[in-house]
């Protein structure tokens, strides 16, 4: 079974631009979560989607948004990019919701904002 | 202070045991996790323990939980160079299953 895939793997943008990252979960998984990983802040939870609905949201500004499609694939969008948005963005999928559902992480998208 | 704290670095010799420590603040933690992140990769769940357990062993991995001190440790027996990675401790608290991660401990295994 294929793992979680994220595209693109690397991305370079400039301040003020917007970016869309994509995540394809493991087949059969319906929950997708997004995290931002930076050296300064560590791993921060962005949001979680289940069955096309956002179930949880972390403490990030409205410039960060996401969505999930009927096939469980998810996208996250960051508008008006800032230098501080440079990070590794990780997507994780799980079969369902709840703490006993193991999250499987993708390799991440490395975003650099210049 | 942070919810989950870990030391940043640990260096061990190949063949020795590694012990990575973590402290957390929320006494309502229900699950405590250890993840491993290798360079250029996402996180891999190594093991987890329920908050009503004291210990869990899985091959070379032993997790110890001291609920009184809110202290979690991961022991890796016979550490190999392939164990070099960043290890993250995480907790999920009652009522929420979104894990809160520590900053990660970089384990360096040298011959």
mmCIF file of C-alpha atoms in Angstrom:
data_model
loop_
_atom_site.group_PDB
_atom_site.id
_atom_site.type_symbol
_atom_site.label_atom_id
_atom_site.label_comp_id
_atom_site.label_asym_id
_atom_site.label_seq_id
_atom_site.Cartn_x
_atom_site.Cartn_y
_atom_site.Cartn_z
ATOM 1 C CA UNK A 1 0.000 0.000 0.000
ATOM 2 C CA UNK A 2 1.455 3.380 -0.978
ATOM 3 C CA UNK A 3 2.284 5.793 1.819
ATOM 4 C CA UNK A 4 1.279 9.396 2.228
ATOM 5 C CA UNK A 5 2.503 11.462 -0.687
ATOM 6 C CA UNK A 6 3.034 15.190 -0.718
ATOM 7 C CA UNK A 7 3.650 17.428 -3.679
ATOM 8 C CA UNK A 8 5.711 19.292 -4.420
ATOM 9 C CA UNK A 9 8.630 18.207 -2.235
ATOM 10 C CA UNK A 10 10.396 21.547 -2.508
ATOM 11 C CA UNK A 11 9.092 24.995 -3.287
ATOM 12 C CA UNK A 12 10.609 28.462 -3.431
ATOM 13 C CA UNK A 13 8.350 31.498 -3.341
ATOM 14 C CA UNK A 14 8.734 35.192 -2.681
ATOM 15 C CA UNK A 15 7.023 37.315 -0.066
ATOM 16 C CA UNK A 16 3.471 38.233 -0.915
ATOM 17 C CA UNK A 17 2.865 35.245 -3.169
ATOM 18 C CA UNK A 18 0.497 32.442 -2.361
ATOM 19 C CA UNK A 19 1.139 28.717 -2.404
ATOM 20 C CA UNK A 20 -0.897 25.505 -2.517
ATOM 21 C CA UNK A 21 0.452 22.245 -1.162
ATOM 22 C CA UNK A 22 -1.088 18.875 -1.848
ATOM 23 C CA UNK A 23 -1.378 15.709 0.205
ATOM 24 C CA UNK A 24 -2.642 12.301 -0.872
ATOM 25 C CA UNK A 25 -3.425 10.078 2.111
ATOM 26 C CA UNK A 26 -3.009 6.347 2.328
ATOM 27 C CA UNK A 27 -5.799 4.603 0.474
ATOM 28 C CA UNK A 28 -8.768 4.162 2.792
ATOM 29 C CA UNK A 29 -7.679 6.846 5.235
ATOM 30 C CA UNK A 30 -10.259 9.552 5.739
ATOM 31 C CA UNK A 31 -8.507 11.882 8.145
ATOM 32 C CA UNK A 32 -5.755 14.267 7.062
ATOM 33 C CA UNK A 33 -3.837 16.592 9.374
ATOM 34 C CA UNK A 34 -1.325 19.280 8.524
ATOM 35 C CA UNK A 35 1.647 20.421 10.620
ATOM 36 C CA UNK A 36 4.255 23.117 10.240
ATOM 37 C CA UNK A 37 7.787 22.257 11.361
ATOM 38 C CA UNK A 38 10.357 24.984 11.954
ATOM 39 C CA UNK A 39 13.603 25.005 13.941
ATOM 40 C CA UNK A 40 12.275 27.770 16.162
ATOM 41 C CA UNK A 41 8.749 26.559 16.916
ATOM 42 C CA UNK A 42 9.070 22.830 16.394
ATOM 43 C CA UNK A 43 6.000 20.965 15.167
ATOM 44 C CA UNK A 44 2.845 23.013 15.213
ATOM 45 C CA UNK A 45 -0.596 21.664 14.362
ATOM 46 C CA UNK A 46 -2.341 23.530 11.555
ATOM 47 C CA UNK A 47 -5.648 21.771 10.928
ATOM 48 C CA UNK A 48 -7.346 18.433 10.535
ATOM 49 C CA UNK A 49 -9.921 17.314 8.005
ATOM 50 C CA UNK A 50 -12.223 14.339 8.087
ATOM 51 C CA UNK A 51 -14.787 13.556 5.412
ATOM 52 C CA UNK A 52 -14.273 16.956 3.777
ATOM 53 C CA UNK A 53 -14.938 18.819 7.029
ATOM 54 C CA UNK A 54 -12.423 20.711 9.115
ATOM 55 C CA UNK A 55 -12.591 19.169 12.565
ATOM 56 C CA UNK A 56 -9.791 20.943 14.374
ATOM 57 C CA UNK A 57 -7.737 24.038 13.773
ATOM 58 C CA UNK A 58 -4.481 25.186 15.330
ATOM 59 C CA UNK A 59 -3.466 28.690 16.253
ATOM 60 C CA UNK A 60 -2.482 30.048 12.853
ATOM 61 C CA UNK A 61 -3.646 33.213 11.061
ATOM 62 C CA UNK A 62 -6.369 33.134 8.454
ATOM 63 C CA UNK A 63 -3.742 33.225 5.695
ATOM 64 C CA UNK A 64 -3.482 29.486 6.268
ATOM 65 C CA UNK A 65 -6.394 27.516 4.916
ATOM 66 C CA UNK A 66 -7.120 24.058 3.716
ATOM 67 C CA UNK A 67 -9.672 21.762 2.245
ATOM 68 C CA UNK A 68 -10.321 18.106 1.679
ATOM 69 C CA UNK A 69 -11.859 16.509 -1.368
ATOM 70 C CA UNK A 70 -14.274 13.613 -1.618
ATOM 71 C CA UNK A 71 -11.389 11.232 -2.363
ATOM 72 C CA UNK A 72 -9.750 12.362 0.933
ATOM 73 C CA UNK A 73 -6.931 14.192 -0.812
ATOM 74 C CA UNK A 74 -6.196 17.465 0.896
ATOM 75 C CA UNK A 75 -4.694 20.790 -0.028
ATOM 76 C CA UNK A 76 -3.458 23.596 2.121
ATOM 77 C CA UNK A 77 -3.064 27.143 0.940
ATOM 78 C CA UNK A 78 -0.997 29.970 2.335
ATOM 79 C CA UNK A 79 -1.723 33.440 1.017
ATOM 80 C CA UNK A 80 0.428 36.568 1.246
ATOM 81 C CA UNK A 81 3.524 34.615 2.151
ATOM 82 C CA UNK A 82 5.877 35.930 4.815
ATOM 83 C CA UNK A 83 9.510 35.037 5.438
ATOM 84 C CA UNK A 84 8.447 33.284 8.635
ATOM 85 C CA UNK A 85 6.317 30.851 6.651
ATOM 86 C CA UNK A 86 9.485 29.102 5.508
ATOM 87 C CA UNK A 87 9.127 25.642 6.974
ATOM 88 C CA UNK A 88 8.643 21.957 6.363
ATOM 89 C CA UNK A 89 4.919 21.289 5.990
ATOM 90 C CA UNK A 90 3.963 17.790 6.991
ATOM 91 C CA UNK A 91 0.767 15.995 6.193
ATOM 92 C CA UNK A 92 -0.428 12.976 8.144
ATOM 93 C CA UNK A 93 -3.281 10.619 7.418
ATOM 94 C CA UNK A 94 -5.123 8.192 9.639
ATOM 95 C CA UNK A 95 -8.010 5.796 9.103
ATOM 96 C CA UNK A 96 -10.367 7.759 11.318
ATOM 97 C CA UNK A 97 -10.355 10.224 14.153
ATOM 98 C CA UNK A 98 -9.422 9.667 17.765
ATOM 99 C CA UNK A 99 -6.190 9.165 19.668
ATOM 100 C CA UNK A 100 -6.053 5.448 18.925
ATOM 101 C CA UNK A 101 -5.807 6.136 15.195
ATOM 102 C CA UNK A 102 -2.148 6.101 14.262
ATOM 103 C CA UNK A 103 -1.076 8.999 12.097
ATOM 104 C CA UNK A 104 1.115 8.181 9.109
ATOM 105 C CA UNK A 105 3.260 11.077 7.975
ATOM 106 C CA UNK A 106 4.328 12.050 4.505
ATOM 107 C CA UNK A 107 7.868 13.246 3.709
ATOM 108 C CA UNK A 108 6.783 16.875 3.773
ATOM 109 C CA UNK A 109 7.004 19.877 1.477
ATOM 110 C CA UNK A 110 9.951 22.173 2.135
ATOM 111 C CA UNK A 111 8.769 25.738 1.513
ATOM 112 C CA UNK A 112 11.314 28.532 1.290
ATOM 113 C CA UNK A 113 10.053 32.118 1.188
ATOM 114 C CA UNK A 114 12.543 34.689 -0.100
ATOM 115 C CA UNK B 1 6.801 26.991 29.618
ATOM 116 C CA UNK B 2 6.300 24.492 26.865
ATOM 117 C CA UNK B 3 3.826 21.661 27.245
ATOM 118 C CA UNK B 4 6.304 18.968 26.246
ATOM 119 C CA UNK B 5 10.015 19.353 26.878
ATOM 120 C CA UNK B 6 12.975 17.330 25.682
ATOM 121 C CA UNK B 7 16.707 17.790 25.699
ATOM 122 C CA UNK B 8 17.974 18.766 22.269
ATOM 123 C CA UNK B 9 20.894 16.386 21.771
ATOM 124 C CA UNK B 10 22.087 12.961 22.843
ATOM 125 C CA UNK B 11 25.290 11.298 21.709
ATOM 126 C CA UNK B 12 25.964 7.595 22.306
ATOM 127 C CA UNK B 13 28.406 4.957 21.178
ATOM 128 C CA UNK B 14 27.191 2.177 18.904
ATOM 129 C CA UNK B 15 26.095 -0.837 20.947
ATOM 130 C CA UNK B 16 25.304 1.197 24.059
ATOM 131 C CA UNK B 17 21.789 1.933 25.289
ATOM 132 C CA UNK B 18 20.223 5.322 24.598
ATOM 133 C CA UNK B 19 17.761 6.946 26.943
ATOM 134 C CA UNK B 20 15.763 9.898 25.666
ATOM 135 C CA UNK B 21 13.778 11.798 28.261
ATOM 136 C CA UNK B 22 10.659 13.902 28.025
ATOM 137 C CA UNK B 23 8.543 15.827 30.507
ATOM 138 C CA UNK B 24 5.003 16.998 29.996
ATOM 139 C CA UNK B 25 2.764 19.297 31.939
ATOM 140 C CA UNK B 26 -0.810 18.178 31.361
ATOM 141 C CA UNK B 27 -1.936 15.619 33.900
ATOM 142 C CA UNK B 28 -4.924 14.754 31.715
ATOM 143 C CA UNK B 29 -2.681 13.270 29.033
ATOM 144 C CA UNK B 30 -4.243 10.106 27.692
ATOM 145 C CA UNK B 31 -1.720 8.917 25.130
ATOM 146 C CA UNK B 32 2.008 9.549 25.008
ATOM 147 C CA UNK B 33 3.931 8.911 21.819
ATOM 148 C CA UNK B 34 7.438 8.565 20.524
ATOM 149 C CA UNK B 35 8.096 9.454 16.890
ATOM 150 C CA UNK B 36 11.281 9.159 14.861
ATOM 151 C CA UNK B 37 12.257 11.514 12.047
ATOM 152 C CA UNK B 38 15.109 10.632 9.743
ATOM 153 C CA UNK B 39 16.711 13.289 7.505
ATOM 154 C CA UNK B 40 14.458 14.313 4.655
ATOM 155 C CA UNK B 41 11.578 12.201 5.895
ATOM 156 C CA UNK B 42 8.354 12.642 7.787
ATOM 157 C CA UNK B 43 7.647 11.344 11.248
ATOM 158 C CA UNK B 44 7.318 7.663 11.957
ATOM 159 C CA UNK B 45 5.397 6.493 15.006
ATOM 160 C CA UNK B 46 7.706 4.218 17.002
ATOM 161 C CA UNK B 47 5.509 3.400 19.939
ATOM 162 C CA UNK B 48 2.907 4.846 22.251
ATOM 163 C CA UNK B 49 1.726 4.223 25.762
ATOM 164 C CA UNK B 50 -1.586 4.771 27.464
ATOM 165 C CA UNK B 51 -1.473 7.009 30.491
ATOM 166 C CA UNK B 52 -2.648 4.171 32.738
ATOM 167 C CA UNK B 53 0.446 2.109 31.924
ATOM 168 C CA UNK B 54 3.880 2.301 33.519
ATOM 169 C CA UNK B 55 5.939 0.511 30.938
ATOM 170 C CA UNK B 56 5.778 -0.818 27.423
ATOM 171 C CA UNK B 57 8.409 -2.912 25.682
ATOM 172 C CA UNK B 58 8.673 -3.484 21.958
ATOM 173 C CA UNK B 59 11.813 -5.300 20.795
ATOM 174 C CA UNK B 60 14.717 -2.897 21.415
ATOM 175 C CA UNK B 61 12.438 -0.125 22.628
ATOM 176 C CA UNK B 62 11.298 0.343 26.214
ATOM 177 C CA UNK B 63 9.000 3.177 27.243
ATOM 178 C CA UNK B 64 8.754 4.133 30.893
ATOM 179 C CA UNK B 65 6.079 6.456 32.213
ATOM 180 C CA UNK B 66 6.219 8.142 35.613
ATOM 181 C CA UNK B 67 2.847 9.815 35.955
ATOM 182 C CA UNK B 68 3.659 11.398 39.306
ATOM 183 C CA UNK B 69 6.617 13.271 37.847
ATOM 184 C CA UNK B 70 5.032 13.575 34.357
ATOM 185 C CA UNK B 71 8.157 12.024 32.920
ATOM 186 C CA UNK B 72 8.389 9.779 29.875
ATOM 187 C CA UNK B 73 11.494 8.035 28.618
ATOM 188 C CA UNK B 74 12.440 5.973 25.606
ATOM 189 C CA UNK B 75 15.238 3.477 25.963
ATOM 190 C CA UNK B 76 16.830 2.027 22.841
ATOM 191 C CA UNK B 77 18.889 -1.054 23.556
ATOM 192 C CA UNK B 78 21.974 -1.897 21.477
ATOM 193 C CA UNK B 79 21.826 1.426 19.641
ATOM 194 C CA UNK B 80 22.868 1.245 15.991
ATOM 195 C CA UNK B 81 24.014 3.920 13.557
ATOM 196 C CA UNK B 82 20.667 3.530 11.811
ATOM 197 C CA UNK B 83 19.002 4.816 14.968
ATOM 198 C CA UNK B 84 20.538 8.253 14.377
ATOM 199 C CA UNK B 85 17.556 10.546 13.933
ATOM 200 C CA UNK B 86 15.427 13.095 15.728
ATOM 201 C CA UNK B 87 13.077 11.606 18.303
ATOM 202 C CA UNK B 88 9.897 13.433 19.214
ATOM 203 C CA UNK B 89 7.869 12.947 22.324
ATOM 204 C CA UNK B 90 4.181 13.877 22.018
ATOM 205 C CA UNK B 91 1.078 13.809 24.163
ATOM 206 C CA UNK B 92 -2.600 13.941 23.486
ATOM 207 C CA UNK B 93 -4.833 15.133 26.255
ATOM 208 C CA UNK B 94 -8.293 14.054 27.318
ATOM 209 C CA UNK B 95 -10.893 15.484 24.993
ATOM 210 C CA UNK B 96 -8.441 16.071 22.167
ATOM 211 C CA UNK B 97 -6.515 13.600 20.109
ATOM 212 C CA UNK B 98 -4.323 16.086 18.325
ATOM 213 C CA UNK B 99 -0.811 15.408 19.637
ATOM 214 C CA UNK B 100 1.335 18.175 21.093
ATOM 215 C CA UNK B 101 4.955 17.609 20.181
ATOM 216 C CA UNK B 102 8.185 18.365 21.954
ATOM 217 C CA UNK B 103 11.031 20.043 20.072
ATOM 218 C CA UNK B 104 12.734 16.730 19.410
ATOM 219 C CA UNK B 105 15.990 15.137 20.575
ATOM 220 C CA UNK B 106 18.729 14.601 18.013
ATOM 221 C CA UNK B 107 20.292 11.212 18.667
ATOM 222 C CA UNK B 108 23.796 10.844 17.293
ATOM 223 C CA UNK B 109 25.272 7.357 17.271
ATOM 224 C CA UNK B 110 28.997 7.134 16.712
ATOM 225 C CA UNK B 111 31.127 4.030 16.176
#
